[in-house]
Amino acid sequence: MFRHTKAVLEKLRHVCLQLSWRQRSTAVKEKTLHYKAGQQIHGFTVKEVVAVPDLFLTAVKLTHDKTGAQYLHAARDDPNNLFSIQFRTTPMDNTGVPHILEHTVLCGSKKYPCRDPFFKMLNRSLSTFMNAFTASDYTMYPFSTQNGKDFQNLLSVYLDAVFFPCLREQDFWQEGWRLENENPTDASSPLVFKGVVFNEMKGAFSDNERVYAQHLQNKLYPDHTYSVVSGGEPLAIPDLTWEQLKQFHATHYHPSNARFFTYGDLPLEQHLKQIEEEALSKFERIDPNTQVPSQPHWTRPREDHVTCSPEAMAPDPSRQNTLCVSYMLGDITNTFEAFTLSMLSSLMTSGPNAPFYKALIEPKIGTDFSSVVGYDGSTKEASFSIGLQGMAEEDTEKVKHIIHHTISDIIEKGFEDERIEALLHKLEIQMKHQSTNFGLSLASYIASSWNHDGDPVELLQINNSVTKFRQALKENPRFLQDKVQHYFKENTHRLTLSMSPDDSYLEKQAKAEEKKLQEKINALSDGDKKEIYEKGLQLLDAQSKTQDASCLPALKVSDIAPTIPVTPVHMSNAGGVPVQFCEQPTNGLVYFRAMCSLNTLPEDLKLYVPLFCSVVTKMGCGSLDYRQQAQQMELRTGGMSVSPQVISDCTNLDMFEQGVLLFSSCLDRNLPHMFKLWQDIFNSPHFDNEERLRVLVMMSAQELANGISHSGHMYAMTRAARYLTPAGELHETFDGMEQVRFMKRIAEMSDLTQVIRMLPRIKKHILNPDNMRCAINATPQQVPESAAHVESFMKDVATNRKHFKAVRPNIIKRPVDVLSDSGPSRKLIDDPNFQPCYMKTFFQLPFPVNFVSESVRTVPYNHEHYASLCVLARMMTAKFLHGEIREKGGAYGGGARMGGGGVFSFYSYRDPNSVQTLSAFRKGVEWAMSGQFTQQDIDEAKLSVFSSVDSPVAPSSKGMSIFLSGLSDEMKQRHRERLFAVTHKNLLDVAERYLGTGHKTCGVSILGPENDAIKKDPSWVVK
């Protein structure tokens, strides 16, 4: 997977941070503290041992004696153990060699020579995460699992893959690029470019935000590895040879150029022993010579311009320009300086109180900040970028002026103390919040600095940086202003990059690709063409053969726990509203949720619900304007959000619950403040500020338009399922292309008065205690206080309690507490007369790739066949669809999944094919109905299903399945038993019964470029 680190940055930017497990001191950490600097273990020498109490871990830094490989272990009381190895990969051209190598090393190795062990291990393990990333200057291979035996299995496969890969030419053709007949079995069909990475990068370059970020980095650091596209520029990829790929592996994938990271509660010695025996003992030290030199500092600023394709769903087609000023900052290995600049960046750009938000967003010159904004520490020297997207070309000079003026303004005025406190409070919450993938967050957080020989342990000691930061502000009140003066005002290494749409952009790209193709073809003799045809047949033959994967390690179904751990919850009530309490080790945080029903909301307001949800916490409330509200939320909570919910019933496909979910968290000391904010939102939200609403509408519409190119498969699946269930229809309204187009229309309105009138109407139906239930997750000590606050909150908002009649006639009541029929109930919509219908929809969009989906109506969660369909989806994906759609078809991804709402969906992602993929789906069904699969195939599919069923749940989310969906531990256990019991006969039966032609009720949807075949076919609805 190619990772443009800037996209990942938002998630990790604030010194990493979805932290922490349990607050007790543990045997794991205690034992780790016994290691001493200088101690030798399995070929490694301990360099330092440091307790990091803020993150509840102990860090051990080691070096491998023979090769110099670096190693960091973070011992923590977390069963979700992680391993990661990263190499510094510094390409000097655009062929995408590190990215294609990342794909190819996972296609078979010395010990595991079968094709594609990486994808095969997905079904032979209970991993909670498995992937690989190519960043600008490193390549990382992480996995995580909660099972010790599984950890050893995966470690063995990963070590062998990176150090001893086969790197077969055939795998290079499949994963990288090849010339091949369009139809590999027809020698007279035209020659075309194919390859997984080739198509992945064509898809990636159809995303304008991504194109812009790539150009910005290449032009800001023009003198070394950052000046090239590490993922591969589609037209340069065909210049890479197999020999160059092997050479890059030999020079970069060596222990002397490697950094190992392990995390969790498994013993360190076992990891070191295995890594030494299976890999490192076979190498001698080399000088990899992969260091990235510092970028020479410019003596004067530069300007540049690039073009992109027009955005079909852009809020205003005449305003599609982007402009951004990017500054090169200092070396990221200076931990405190990097921390300071990251904090400074947040103060300058984040939220409605930030100076750049006020200066650039609020005057509505553009729709949102540019796709690259703020601090980016993913390159050796960091950068800071600020600018706008969705602006008119004539505003270019105005925007440049505003940026320079705002910087001067910040130097003069500085920042309010309360904003700095709010930011440090946010950091405190992020350090206490416990996520399920903490190991992965840490690995990503330390990767860039460690890659350039920064100290990873120093990075983990976040509180040291906070203390130093407070001290610096105390000693010099102008500390931050001086930084702005130095890094922005006086910095001559800055780039102003503009981007504008070009109507013929895609056409030019297609012509350039055609030209490249012709150059390659013209250089071929008849003998070469014959050889290409024969090699194409050989590849097809290899892809079509059933693989012997017996060399790979695997867990057995008997390794899976037979029962699920029970999550105790208890029901209570506050002011007539049911409240669920779930006691969890939450590190002093309290998590509050409230589900509010939409049953009484008039149908004409439904399309507005997502907009209502996104603005209701951002327009001000009570005595606070929207700026003060944002400040209070940052100062007192871990965030407050509202989101639309469509929840399918567990027993009936024609029943569902519709609502919105309120969510917030806070430190226990801030409970009264958090509930006061919710109280003001219920009692006196501000909806009348049209200027503020317009800003939020523009940002929301822009975000939706930008999201299609990387979530196209989700939009295709949502659309394909639209006419199959009543819930499917509402999903499309809230989350589908219908919502994207609706928001585009709203953003185009010159007058939003009509929309402003809708918001209070929606509010009185939704923020209404009459149809609400709440949930609290907190430590046992915090529950009584939390309960008291919920009780008083309900009293304070009681005036909003109104009884409205439900809009739909059939309302079915289900008990909130599944153990008691007499208590409060969830009110579900029942549509007994619903008639599913077959519909094929095509959305023409300016992408060079397709997103294809076919969805089939099957059975709900509690049905006896649901488990068999889950196993069937995983088995079809692994054993048939992956080969057809990705290996043969060249799409980046594809497969089948069984959804909780009873819809079985086929999909493909960034796919060069459109209608042909629908026949691959059909072939998949024929394959399943033919019964040509073994017990081993079934067991592997079960392992794959269980790895998702048993994926870790954070303390903040425990008890949510029963609260939201009425899904009890007993129902989950019954589903578990059914999964264990699935047989060959069951799979044949459900494939025939639900997916067989003539039996199925389905919908089809494709998002993609202009398609003549579809346009000429009257059975398609073209949007």
Coordinates of C-alpha atoms in Angstrom, one line a residue, residues 723-724 834-839 1001-1003:
Y723 CA -33.4 -0.9 -3.2
L724 CA -32.8 -4.2 -1.3
F834 CA -41.4 -3.5 1.2
Q835 CA -40.7 -4.8 -2.2
P836 CA -37.0 -5.1 -3.1
C837 CA -36.2 -4.3 -6.7
Y838 CA -33.4 -4.8 -9.2
M839 CA -31.6 -1.6 -10.3
T1001 CA -32.6 -10.2 -5.4
C1002 CA -29.7 -7.9 -6.2
G1003 CA -28.6 -4.4 -7.2

